[in-house]
Short mmCIF file of C-alpha atoms and ligand atoms in Angstrom, two decimals:
data_model
loop_
_atom_site.label_atom_id
_atom_site.label_comp_id
_atom_site.label_asym_id
_atom_site.label_seq_id
_atom_site.Cartn_x
_atom_site.Cartn_y
_atom_site.Cartn_z
CA MET A 1 -24.31 12.88 1.01
CA THR A 2 -25.96 11.62 -2.11
CA TRP A 3 -24.57 11.66 -5.61
CA GLU A 4 -27.39 12.10 -8.06
CA PRO A 5 -27.37 10.65 -10.49
CA ARG A 6 -25.14 7.83 -9.33
CA PRO A 7 -22.56 6.72 -11.90
CA SER A 8 -23.60 3.58 -13.73
CA PRO A 9 -21.89 0.39 -12.59
CA VAL A 10 -20.05 -1.93 -14.93
CA VAL A 11 -22.77 -4.56 -15.48
CA THR A 12 -21.93 -8.07 -16.66
CA PRO A 13 -23.94 -11.31 -16.91
CA GLU A 14 -22.14 -12.33 -13.71
CA ASN A 15 -23.33 -9.40 -11.61
CA GLU A 16 -26.54 -8.21 -13.28
CA PRO A 17 -28.95 -9.53 -10.58
CA TYR A 18 -27.01 -7.48 -8.03
CA TRP A 19 -27.49 -4.22 -9.89
CA THR A 20 -31.10 -4.83 -10.97
CA GLY A 21 -32.19 -6.06 -7.53
CA GLY A 22 -32.56 -2.55 -6.25
CA LEU A 23 -35.18 -1.74 -8.90
CA ASP A 24 -37.35 -4.27 -7.04
CA GLY A 25 -36.17 -3.03 -3.63
CA GLU A 26 -34.08 -6.18 -3.09
CA LEU A 27 -30.45 -6.53 -1.99
CA ARG A 28 -29.52 -9.71 -3.84
CA ILE A 29 -26.37 -11.53 -2.80
CA GLN A 30 -25.07 -15.06 -3.26
CA ARG A 31 -24.45 -18.26 -1.34
CA CYS A 32 -22.70 -21.51 -2.21
CA ARG A 33 -24.97 -24.55 -2.03
CA ASP A 34 -21.98 -26.83 -1.57
CA CYS A 35 -20.08 -25.14 1.29
CA ASP A 36 -22.74 -22.68 2.56
CA LEU A 37 -20.49 -19.62 2.15
CA VAL A 38 -22.45 -16.37 1.91
CA TYR A 39 -20.33 -13.85 0.00
CA VAL A 40 -19.92 -10.54 -1.78
CA TYR A 41 -19.01 -9.31 -4.40
CA PRO A 42 -20.94 -11.24 -7.07
CA ARG A 43 -19.15 -14.15 -8.72
CA ALA A 44 -20.27 -17.09 -10.84
CA HIS A 45 -18.11 -19.35 -8.68
CA CYS A 46 -17.70 -19.81 -4.95
CA PRO A 47 -14.59 -17.98 -3.70
CA ASP A 48 -14.03 -20.69 -1.08
CA CYS A 49 -14.48 -23.97 -2.98
CA LEU A 50 -14.37 -22.66 -6.57
CA GLY A 51 -17.53 -24.65 -7.30
CA ASP A 52 -20.21 -23.26 -9.59
CA GLY A 53 -23.11 -24.35 -7.40
CA VAL A 54 -23.93 -20.83 -6.31
CA GLU A 55 -27.35 -19.18 -5.99
CA TRP A 56 -28.79 -15.72 -5.51
CA PHE A 57 -31.00 -14.86 -2.55
CA VAL A 58 -32.53 -11.71 -1.11
CA ALA A 59 -30.59 -10.44 1.89
CA SER A 60 -32.35 -8.76 4.81
CA GLY A 61 -30.79 -5.43 3.86
CA ARG A 62 -29.88 -4.86 7.49
CA GLY A 63 -26.47 -4.69 9.10
CA THR A 64 -24.09 -2.69 11.26
CA VAL A 65 -21.26 -0.28 10.49
CA TYR A 66 -17.97 -2.21 10.54
CA SER A 67 -15.96 0.91 9.76
CA TYR A 68 -16.38 4.28 8.08
CA THR A 69 -14.69 7.52 7.16
CA VAL A 70 -16.00 11.02 6.64
CA ALA A 71 -14.14 12.18 3.54
CA HIS A 72 -13.74 15.93 3.14
CA GLN A 73 -11.64 15.90 -0.02
CA VAL A 74 -12.51 13.66 -2.96
CA ALA A 75 -11.25 14.63 -6.40
CA GLY A 76 -13.96 13.98 -8.96
CA TRP A 77 -16.82 13.97 -6.42
CA PRO A 78 -19.32 16.86 -6.59
CA GLU A 79 -18.19 19.55 -4.14
CA ALA A 80 -21.74 20.10 -2.92
CA GLU A 81 -21.98 16.43 -1.97
CA LEU A 82 -19.10 16.58 0.51
CA PRO A 83 -18.38 15.37 3.07
CA LEU A 84 -18.91 11.86 1.82
CA VAL A 85 -19.29 8.93 4.19
CA ASN A 86 -17.54 5.78 2.94
CA ALA A 87 -18.25 2.70 4.98
CA TYR A 88 -18.00 -1.03 5.28
CA VAL A 89 -21.35 -2.42 6.41
CA GLU A 90 -21.38 -5.89 7.96
CA LEU A 91 -24.58 -7.46 6.67
CA ASP A 92 -26.66 -9.52 9.09
CA GLU A 93 -25.88 -12.44 6.76
CA GLY A 94 -22.14 -12.02 7.47
CA PRO A 95 -20.19 -10.41 4.62
CA ARG A 96 -18.76 -6.89 4.82
CA LEU A 97 -19.79 -4.68 1.94
CA MET A 98 -18.31 -1.35 0.87
CA THR A 99 -20.92 1.38 0.49
CA ASN A 100 -21.93 4.93 1.37
CA LEU A 101 -23.96 6.01 4.37
CA VAL A 102 -26.56 8.56 3.28
CA ASP A 103 -29.23 10.79 4.81
CA CYS A 104 -27.47 11.07 8.13
CA ASP A 105 -25.39 13.50 10.12
CA PRO A 106 -21.79 12.25 9.95
CA ALA A 107 -21.51 13.10 13.64
CA ASP A 108 -24.13 10.44 14.40
CA VAL A 109 -22.24 7.66 12.62
CA ALA A 110 -20.17 5.23 14.68
CA VAL A 111 -18.76 1.76 14.43
CA GLY A 112 -21.51 -0.66 15.41
CA VAL A 113 -24.57 1.45 14.58
CA SER A 114 -27.46 -0.35 12.85
CA VAL A 115 -28.12 0.49 9.22
CA GLU A 116 -30.57 -0.46 6.51
CA VAL A 117 -30.21 -0.61 2.73
CA ARG A 118 -31.82 1.74 0.29
CA PHE A 119 -31.25 2.19 -3.41
CA GLU A 120 -30.31 5.10 -5.66
CA PRO A 121 -30.88 4.94 -9.41
CA SER A 122 -27.79 4.86 -11.62
CA GLU A 123 -27.11 7.55 -14.17
CA ASP A 124 -28.59 5.50 -17.00
CA GLY A 125 -31.66 4.61 -14.92
CA ALA A 126 -31.32 0.92 -15.76
CA PHE A 127 -29.78 -0.14 -12.45
CA ALA A 128 -29.81 0.75 -8.76
CA VAL A 129 -26.93 1.29 -6.36
CA PRO A 130 -27.24 -0.03 -2.78
CA VAL A 131 -26.43 2.51 -0.07
CA PHE A 132 -27.24 2.42 3.63
CA THR A 133 -28.76 4.72 6.21
CA PRO A 134 -28.77 4.49 10.02
CA VAL A 135 -31.98 3.20 11.58
CA MET B 1 18.98 -20.05 3.86
CA ASP B 2 22.00 -21.56 5.57
CA THR B 3 23.15 -23.59 2.60
CA ALA B 4 21.93 -21.25 -0.12
CA GLU B 5 24.35 -19.08 -2.02
CA PRO B 6 24.48 -15.63 -0.43
CA VAL B 7 23.14 -12.84 -2.64
CA TYR B 8 23.84 -9.16 -2.10
CA ILE B 9 22.61 -5.67 -2.81
CA ALA B 10 25.75 -4.00 -4.18
CA GLY B 11 24.34 -0.74 -5.47
CA ALA B 12 21.60 1.61 -4.26
CA TYR B 13 20.69 5.05 -5.51
CA GLU B 14 17.83 7.43 -4.78
CA HIS B 15 17.19 10.25 -7.21
CA PRO B 16 17.73 13.55 -5.40
CA THR B 17 14.84 15.28 -7.17
CA ARG B 18 11.40 15.65 -5.67
CA ASN B 19 10.12 17.73 -8.58
CA ALA B 20 10.93 16.92 -12.20
CA PRO B 21 8.65 18.97 -14.46
CA ASP B 22 11.12 18.90 -17.34
CA LYS B 23 11.99 15.23 -17.32
CA SER B 24 10.17 12.13 -18.52
CA THR B 25 9.50 9.16 -16.28
CA GLU B 26 11.73 7.07 -18.54
CA GLN B 27 14.55 9.58 -18.14
CA LEU B 28 14.30 9.22 -14.36
CA HIS B 29 14.54 5.44 -14.73
CA ALA B 30 17.76 5.90 -16.71
CA GLU B 31 19.24 8.35 -14.21
CA VAL B 32 18.63 6.07 -11.23
CA ALA B 33 19.93 3.04 -13.14
CA ARG B 34 23.16 4.92 -13.83
CA GLY B 35 23.39 6.02 -10.20
CA ALA B 36 22.94 2.53 -8.76
CA LEU B 37 25.43 0.95 -11.17
CA GLN B 38 28.01 3.63 -10.35
CA ASP B 39 27.38 3.03 -6.65
CA ALA B 40 28.08 -0.68 -7.13
CA GLY B 41 31.10 -0.11 -9.37
CA LEU B 42 29.48 -1.88 -12.30
CA SER B 43 28.53 -0.86 -15.82
CA LYS B 44 25.42 -1.35 -17.93
CA ALA B 45 27.17 -4.12 -19.85
CA ASP B 46 27.35 -6.15 -16.63
CA VAL B 47 23.55 -6.17 -16.23
CA ASP B 48 21.92 -9.46 -17.25
CA GLY B 49 18.73 -9.21 -15.22
CA TYR B 50 16.12 -6.41 -15.10
CA LEU B 51 13.10 -5.90 -12.89
CA THR B 52 10.63 -3.02 -12.77
CA ALA B 53 6.90 -2.31 -12.49
CA GLY B 54 4.42 0.43 -13.20
CA VAL B 55 4.59 3.43 -15.50
CA PRO B 56 1.87 5.27 -13.60
CA GLU B 57 1.70 8.28 -15.89
CA HIS B 58 0.77 5.99 -18.73
CA GLU B 59 -1.82 3.98 -16.86
CA ASP B 60 -4.82 3.37 -19.06
CA GLY B 61 -6.13 0.13 -17.67
CA LEU B 62 -4.02 -1.94 -20.01
CA PRO B 63 -0.95 -3.93 -19.04
CA SER B 64 1.88 -1.46 -19.01
CA LEU B 65 4.49 -3.76 -20.62
CA THR B 66 6.94 -1.82 -18.50
CA PRO B 67 9.96 -4.16 -18.72
CA LEU B 68 9.72 -4.21 -22.52
CA ILE B 69 9.39 -0.46 -22.80
CA MET B 70 12.20 0.19 -20.36
CA ALA B 71 14.62 -2.50 -21.61
CA ASP B 72 14.28 -0.96 -25.06
CA TYR B 73 14.71 2.60 -23.74
CA LEU B 74 17.71 1.69 -21.55
CA GLY B 75 19.26 -0.55 -24.22
CA LEU B 76 19.46 -3.55 -21.92
CA ASP B 77 20.38 -7.07 -23.01
CA VAL B 78 19.08 -9.36 -20.28
CA ALA B 79 18.63 -13.07 -19.68
CA PHE B 80 16.08 -12.59 -16.90
CA ALA B 81 13.26 -10.07 -16.42
CA ASP B 82 10.37 -9.70 -14.02
CA SER B 83 7.60 -7.15 -13.59
CA THR B 84 5.63 -8.43 -10.63
CA ASP B 85 3.37 -5.54 -9.70
CA PHE B 86 2.29 -5.26 -6.08
CA GLY B 87 2.12 -1.47 -6.27
CA GLY B 88 4.55 0.14 -3.86
CA SER B 89 5.71 -3.21 -2.51
CA ALA B 90 6.76 -4.43 -5.97
CA TYR B 91 10.41 -3.52 -5.45
CA MET B 92 10.81 -5.74 -2.38
CA SER B 93 9.37 -8.53 -4.46
CA HIS B 94 11.82 -7.72 -7.25
CA VAL B 95 14.76 -8.08 -4.90
CA GLY B 96 13.42 -11.44 -3.71
CA HIS B 97 12.86 -12.64 -7.27
CA ALA B 98 16.32 -11.45 -8.31
CA VAL B 99 17.81 -13.46 -5.44
CA SER B 100 16.03 -16.59 -6.68
CA ALA B 101 17.06 -15.99 -10.26
CA ILE B 102 20.70 -15.51 -9.26
CA ARG B 103 20.65 -18.66 -7.14
CA ASP B 104 19.15 -20.52 -10.11
CA GLY B 105 21.99 -19.32 -12.32
CA LYS B 106 19.67 -17.27 -14.55
CA CYS B 107 21.64 -14.05 -14.07
CA ASP B 108 24.44 -12.50 -11.99
CA VAL B 109 23.72 -8.77 -11.95
CA ALA B 110 20.07 -7.74 -11.62
CA LEU B 111 19.01 -4.11 -11.95
CA VAL B 112 15.77 -2.92 -10.28
CA THR B 113 14.39 0.52 -11.14
CA LEU B 114 11.48 2.72 -10.06
CA ALA B 115 10.49 6.17 -11.30
CA GLY B 116 7.36 8.28 -11.08
CA ARG B 117 6.16 11.84 -11.64
CA PRO B 118 2.86 12.16 -9.78
CA ARG B 119 3.74 15.67 -8.59
CA SER B 120 4.44 17.12 -12.00
CA ALA B 121 1.50 15.21 -13.48
CA GLN B 122 -0.70 16.71 -10.72
CA GLN B 123 -2.18 13.32 -9.99
CA ALA B 124 -4.80 13.19 -7.25
CA THR B 125 -2.83 10.26 -5.88
CA GLY B 126 -4.69 9.57 -2.67
CA THR B 127 -7.92 11.45 -3.16
CA GLY B 128 -8.90 10.72 -6.75
CA VAL B 129 -11.81 8.52 -7.75
CA ARG B 130 -10.26 6.76 -10.68
CA ALA B 131 -11.82 4.95 -13.62
CA LEU B 132 -13.51 1.60 -13.05
CA THR B 133 -10.83 -0.75 -14.32
CA ALA B 134 -10.39 -3.72 -11.98
CA VAL B 135 -13.32 -6.13 -11.74
CA GLN B 136 -13.92 -5.04 -8.13
CA ASP B 137 -13.82 -1.28 -8.82
CA THR B 138 -17.49 -1.07 -9.68
CA TYR B 139 -18.32 -2.10 -6.09
CA GLU B 140 -15.82 0.29 -4.54
CA ARG B 141 -14.90 3.35 -6.58
CA LEU B 142 -18.56 3.80 -7.50
CA TYR B 143 -18.92 4.94 -3.87
CA GLY B 144 -16.15 7.51 -4.13
CA ALA B 145 -13.80 5.26 -2.18
CA THR B 146 -10.27 6.63 -2.58
CA THR B 147 -6.96 5.26 -1.40
CA LEU B 148 -7.15 7.77 1.44
CA ALA B 149 -10.66 6.63 2.39
CA HIS B 150 -9.52 3.01 2.50
CA TYR B 151 -6.74 3.75 4.96
CA ALA B 152 -9.02 6.03 6.97
CA MET B 153 -11.51 3.17 7.37
CA ALA B 154 -8.67 0.95 8.57
CA ALA B 155 -7.66 3.62 11.08
CA ARG B 156 -11.25 4.01 12.30
CA ARG B 157 -11.62 0.28 12.83
CA HIS B 158 -8.25 0.06 14.61
CA MET B 159 -9.37 2.86 16.92
CA ALA B 160 -12.75 1.26 17.59
CA GLU B 161 -11.31 -2.18 18.25
CA PHE B 162 -8.14 -1.33 20.18
CA GLY B 163 -8.56 2.22 21.48
CA THR B 164 -5.81 3.62 19.27
CA THR B 165 -5.78 7.44 19.31
CA SER B 166 -5.02 10.20 16.82
CA GLU B 167 -2.18 11.28 19.10
CA GLN B 168 -0.61 7.82 18.83
CA LEU B 169 -0.84 7.90 15.03
CA ALA B 170 0.75 11.35 15.15
CA GLU B 171 3.82 9.89 16.89
CA VAL B 172 4.67 8.20 13.59
CA ARG B 173 4.70 11.49 11.69
CA VAL B 174 6.63 13.22 14.48
CA ALA B 175 9.41 10.60 14.24
CA ALA B 176 9.54 10.82 10.44
CA ALA B 177 9.73 14.61 10.55
CA HIS B 178 12.47 14.46 13.16
CA HIS B 179 14.54 12.40 10.72
CA ALA B 180 13.65 14.48 7.67
CA GLN B 181 15.23 17.62 9.12
CA TYR B 182 18.65 16.03 8.44
CA ASN B 183 17.83 15.00 4.87
CA GLU B 184 18.61 17.86 2.49
CA HIS B 185 16.49 16.23 -0.22
CA ALA B 186 13.36 15.68 1.89
CA ARG B 187 10.14 17.25 0.61
CA PHE B 188 9.22 18.51 4.10
CA ARG B 189 12.04 19.17 6.59
CA ASP B 190 10.37 21.03 9.44
CA PRO B 191 10.05 19.10 12.71
CA VAL B 192 6.44 18.79 13.87
CA SER B 193 4.72 18.11 17.19
CA ILE B 194 1.84 15.79 18.00
CA GLU B 195 -0.30 18.92 18.30
CA ASP B 196 0.71 19.99 14.78
CA VAL B 197 -0.39 16.66 13.36
CA VAL B 198 -3.75 16.37 15.13
CA GLY B 199 -4.34 20.06 14.45
CA SER B 200 -3.77 19.74 10.71
CA ARG B 201 -6.74 19.70 8.36
CA MET B 202 -8.97 16.62 8.58
CA VAL B 203 -8.99 15.06 5.11
CA ALA B 204 -10.75 11.76 5.78
CA ASP B 205 -11.80 11.30 9.36
CA PRO B 206 -9.87 10.12 11.39
CA LEU B 207 -6.84 10.89 9.18
CA HIS B 208 -5.45 14.42 9.11
CA LEU B 209 -3.36 15.94 6.33
CA MET B 210 -0.17 15.14 8.26
CA ASP B 211 -1.16 11.49 8.58
CA CYS B 212 -0.67 11.24 4.81
CA CYS B 213 2.50 10.83 2.75
CA VAL B 214 3.98 13.40 0.42
CA ILE B 215 3.54 13.38 -3.34
CA THR B 216 6.84 13.71 -5.17
CA ASP B 217 8.55 13.05 -8.47
CA GLY B 218 11.62 10.86 -8.38
CA GLY B 219 12.76 7.31 -8.20
CA GLY B 220 15.46 4.89 -7.17
CA ALA B 221 17.35 1.81 -8.23
CA LEU B 222 19.15 -1.21 -6.81
CA VAL B 223 21.74 -3.65 -8.11
CA VAL B 224 21.48 -7.23 -6.82
CA VAL B 225 24.54 -9.43 -7.41
CA SER B 226 25.78 -12.98 -6.98
CA ASP B 227 28.45 -13.96 -4.47
CA ALA B 228 30.98 -14.29 -7.30
CA VAL B 229 30.32 -10.77 -8.58
CA ARG B 230 30.46 -9.37 -5.09
CA ASP B 231 33.93 -10.86 -4.60
CA GLU B 232 35.19 -8.73 -7.48
CA LEU B 233 33.67 -5.48 -6.19
CA ASP B 234 35.40 -2.93 -4.04
CA ARG B 235 32.14 -2.04 -2.34
CA GLU B 236 30.50 -2.80 0.98
CA CYS B 237 27.45 -4.93 0.24
CA VAL B 238 24.25 -5.84 2.06
CA GLU B 239 23.14 -9.46 2.18
CA VAL B 240 19.54 -10.41 1.42
CA LEU B 241 18.82 -12.75 4.34
CA GLY B 242 15.11 -13.29 3.89
CA HIS B 243 12.19 -12.41 1.61
CA GLY B 244 8.47 -13.05 2.09
CA GLU B 245 5.38 -12.14 0.08
CA ALA B 246 1.64 -12.15 0.66
CA ILE B 247 -1.49 -10.83 -0.98
CA ALA B 248 -4.29 -9.88 1.39
CA HIS B 249 -7.74 -9.05 0.05
CA HIS B 250 -11.47 -8.60 0.54
CA ASP B 251 -11.79 -12.33 1.21
CA ALA B 252 -15.35 -12.68 -0.07
CA GLY B 253 -16.55 -10.15 2.50
CA ARG B 254 -14.54 -11.35 5.51
CA ILE B 255 -12.02 -8.51 5.20
CA ASP B 256 -10.28 -7.53 8.45
CA LEU B 257 -9.24 -3.88 8.32
CA THR B 258 -6.87 -4.26 11.27
CA ARG B 259 -4.76 -7.05 9.77
CA THR B 260 -2.36 -6.61 6.85
CA GLY B 261 -0.52 -9.13 4.71
CA ALA B 262 2.60 -8.36 6.75
CA VAL B 263 1.49 -11.09 9.17
CA ASP B 264 2.34 -13.61 6.46
CA SER B 265 5.09 -11.84 4.49
CA GLY B 266 6.96 -11.01 7.69
CA ARG B 267 6.69 -14.54 9.08
CA ARG B 268 8.02 -15.95 5.79
CA ALA B 269 10.89 -13.47 5.55
CA PHE B 270 11.99 -13.97 9.15
CA ALA B 271 11.79 -17.76 8.78
CA GLU B 272 13.99 -17.64 5.68
CA ALA B 273 16.50 -15.44 7.50
CA GLY B 274 16.42 -17.59 10.62
CA LEU B 275 15.82 -14.38 12.60
CA GLY B 276 12.98 -12.66 14.43
CA PRO B 277 11.77 -9.15 15.23
CA ASP B 278 14.02 -9.03 18.31
CA ASP B 279 17.08 -9.26 16.05
CA VAL B 280 16.13 -6.15 14.07
CA ASP B 281 18.14 -2.98 14.69
CA TYR B 282 16.51 -0.76 12.08
CA ALA B 283 13.12 -0.89 10.29
CA SER B 284 12.08 0.70 7.00
CA ILE B 285 8.28 0.50 7.11
CA TYR B 286 6.06 1.56 4.21
CA ASP B 287 4.38 4.71 5.41
CA SER B 288 1.68 5.70 2.95
CA PHE B 289 -0.25 6.77 6.04
CA THR B 290 0.51 6.73 9.75
CA ILE B 291 -1.96 3.87 10.30
CA THR B 292 -0.04 1.77 7.75
CA VAL B 293 2.99 1.91 10.04
CA VAL B 294 1.09 1.08 13.24
CA GLU B 295 -0.62 -1.96 11.72
CA THR B 296 2.58 -3.14 10.02
CA LEU B 297 4.63 -2.97 13.23
CA GLU B 298 2.02 -5.19 14.91
CA ASP B 299 1.83 -7.59 12.00
CA LEU B 300 5.60 -7.96 11.68
CA GLY B 301 5.66 -8.94 15.36
CA PHE B 302 7.36 -5.91 16.90
CA CYS B 303 4.44 -5.76 19.34
CA GLU B 304 1.15 -7.56 19.94
CA LYS B 305 -1.87 -6.94 17.72
CA GLY B 306 -3.69 -3.85 18.95
CA GLU B 307 -0.70 -2.49 20.87
CA GLY B 308 0.88 -0.59 17.98
CA GLY B 309 -0.44 2.74 19.25
CA THR B 310 1.14 2.24 22.64
CA PHE B 311 4.32 0.86 21.07
CA VAL B 312 5.05 4.01 19.05
CA GLU B 313 4.50 6.38 21.98
CA GLY B 314 7.42 8.20 23.54
CA GLY B 315 9.86 8.23 20.64
CA THR B 316 10.21 4.47 19.99
CA LEU B 317 10.68 5.09 16.27
CA GLN B 318 13.09 8.04 16.57
CA ALA B 319 16.75 7.62 15.69
CA PRO B 320 19.24 7.36 17.07
CA ASP B 321 17.97 6.58 20.58
CA GLY B 322 14.55 4.99 20.09
CA ASP B 323 14.10 1.25 20.60
CA LEU B 324 13.20 0.72 16.94
CA PRO B 325 14.48 3.52 14.69
CA PHE B 326 12.46 3.66 11.47
CA ASN B 327 12.48 5.53 8.15
CA THR B 328 15.52 7.62 8.98
CA ASP B 329 15.39 9.48 5.65
CA GLY B 330 12.01 10.96 6.59
CA GLY B 331 10.21 8.20 4.70
CA GLY B 332 7.18 8.65 2.51
CA LEU B 333 5.54 10.82 5.14
CA CYS B 334 8.15 13.58 4.83
CA SER B 335 10.81 12.83 2.22
CA ASN B 336 9.86 10.98 -0.94
CA HIS B 337 6.92 9.04 -2.40
CA PRO B 338 7.06 8.97 -6.20
CA ASN B 339 3.74 7.07 -6.45
CA ARG B 340 5.39 4.00 -4.97
CA GLY B 341 7.54 4.12 -1.88
CA GLY B 342 8.89 0.60 -1.56
CA MET B 343 12.11 1.32 -3.38
CA THR B 344 13.11 4.15 -1.06
CA LYS B 345 12.46 1.88 1.93
CA ILE B 346 15.05 -0.58 0.65
CA ILE B 347 17.55 2.15 -0.19
CA GLU B 348 17.45 3.71 3.30
CA CYS B 349 17.80 0.25 4.88
CA VAL B 350 20.91 -0.33 2.74
CA ARG B 351 22.28 3.05 3.81
CA GLN B 352 21.76 2.18 7.48
CA LEU B 353 23.47 -1.21 7.16
CA ARG B 354 26.42 0.36 5.33
CA GLY B 355 26.74 3.21 7.82
CA GLU B 356 25.83 5.74 5.11
CA ALA B 357 22.69 7.25 6.62
CA ASN B 358 22.70 10.91 7.63
CA PRO B 359 25.08 11.08 10.64
CA GLU B 360 22.47 12.47 13.04
CA VAL B 361 20.23 9.43 12.47
CA GLN B 362 22.78 6.70 11.82
CA VAL B 363 22.21 3.75 14.15
CA ASP B 364 24.45 0.80 14.92
CA ALA B 365 22.57 -1.64 12.73
CA ASP B 366 23.52 -5.18 11.71
CA VAL B 367 20.05 -6.39 10.75
CA GLY B 368 17.39 -4.31 9.03
CA VAL B 369 13.89 -4.90 7.72
CA ALA B 370 12.45 -3.23 4.64
CA HIS B 371 8.70 -3.74 4.35
CA GLY B 372 6.40 -2.70 1.50
CA THR B 373 2.62 -2.36 1.40
CA GLY B 374 1.19 -1.78 -2.08
CA GLY B 375 -2.42 -1.21 -3.06
CA SER B 376 -4.96 -0.43 -0.35
CA ILE B 377 -5.28 -2.21 2.96
CA ALA B 378 -9.06 -1.81 2.94
CA THR B 379 -9.48 -3.70 -0.33
CA ARG B 380 -6.51 -5.69 -1.55
CA HIS B 381 -2.79 -5.21 -1.15
CA GLY B 382 0.57 -6.80 -1.58
CA SER B 383 2.82 -7.12 1.46
CA VAL B 384 6.47 -7.89 0.89
CA THR B 385 9.17 -8.08 3.55
CA LEU B 386 12.94 -8.16 3.16
CA VAL B 387 15.37 -8.97 5.97
CA LEU B 388 18.79 -7.49 5.19
CA GLY B 389 22.14 -7.92 6.91
CA GLY B 390 25.28 -5.79 7.06
CA GLU B 391 28.76 -7.12 6.25
CA ASP B 392 30.03 -6.99 9.83
CA ARG B 393 27.06 -8.88 11.16
ZN1 ZN C 1 -18.35 -23.15 -1.88
#
């Protein structure tokens, strides 16, 4: 349940802190200073008020499984890496983030279990991909 | 809609093929256009509006320019065109937009076409990790999240929150398969049991192979006409009573996997029709996966949120005797899903309201709903609902 190396994300000035955060062991997400919304995915504007008064901060990296699936058939995914666990993790800060659950027995995964972020280097080595593992 | 000019679907045609290795997608568009115009009793020269979306085989991340390509190919001369693309729900939206255009006097005869060849193109429709094209893909597909995985996560959450079971989801496939046995064109015609469905291969837990729709080549077309044109036709027509649209999405991280855009599209369509779920005799519900149907039935108001699993138990969806007969052609689960299934939902609803469904599954229907869900309910999707009425209503 890992994919090494991870494909490289599409990195833009708008999302670069998100993808470089993992190199420093940090899950960086954003909040709006005007309306206090904490949100994913990265954006240079607030998706609630459309203001540009947004800032990055380091999230706790902890959350719970909001939902998940154990995928047994994924075209284009290395056969040896199946099954693959896709999940939405609800961060302690609120937003639900799509990710993979790694280093766990799929049988031990359930809605509501506590998880913690870790990072896997991207194919080009310049970025890091946040994934989660049960704690 | 009481004072608005009535607008009708006069022609409907579903391509009989489910496998078209020797035809182009454009050729299928032309064949269904011809079929729908013949069904209405109109000719190509009568067409002054054209609506279509998606040429999936040619997808390369660029706008497909589909209406330009297809108007050229078909030799159409139109005063109105639209290519709103909500994936599989696009065709419901096209009917709604054609109604508005006709009421605005922009056109009188609008042609809507769909065609696709995912089977011949051997597309990994539900299980493929596609290229990172949309701005959000890098946060989703990078994790191997497929269309199938998205719906499986919705199913898992529905189960965790409401106690929905695999056996309840299987009821949806059982009803579809029951109907498909009477459809000579259906991809899969064998009746199945709940045990067959839950015993089929697990493809993305908790969804089994039989929780997933078929992959077929094919297509369909509709002809939407003004009241004046309808008066000149010797053809039973179906009135478009209501239309509603919604886009539901990730919502900055507040996504709710148990709630679809049908909550909003259904409310809008019923309000426009001046009707409610209790008035509906027949329902065409987009059935990419069994969970899509359960959530949509809740969101359209046929039962309370969370009670969809209980609602479908015991043959509720089976024609002709169930309380809410659905997808009587076998639907996307058993009959036809040429990449996008919204078109076939409308066509079967028209057949039901005209009394032209397969005799074994024909119900006494005056009011029908055709609902489309395009995209993925665990990321972003279009929901479009049509309320349709028969002539003897
Ligand atoms: Zn804000």
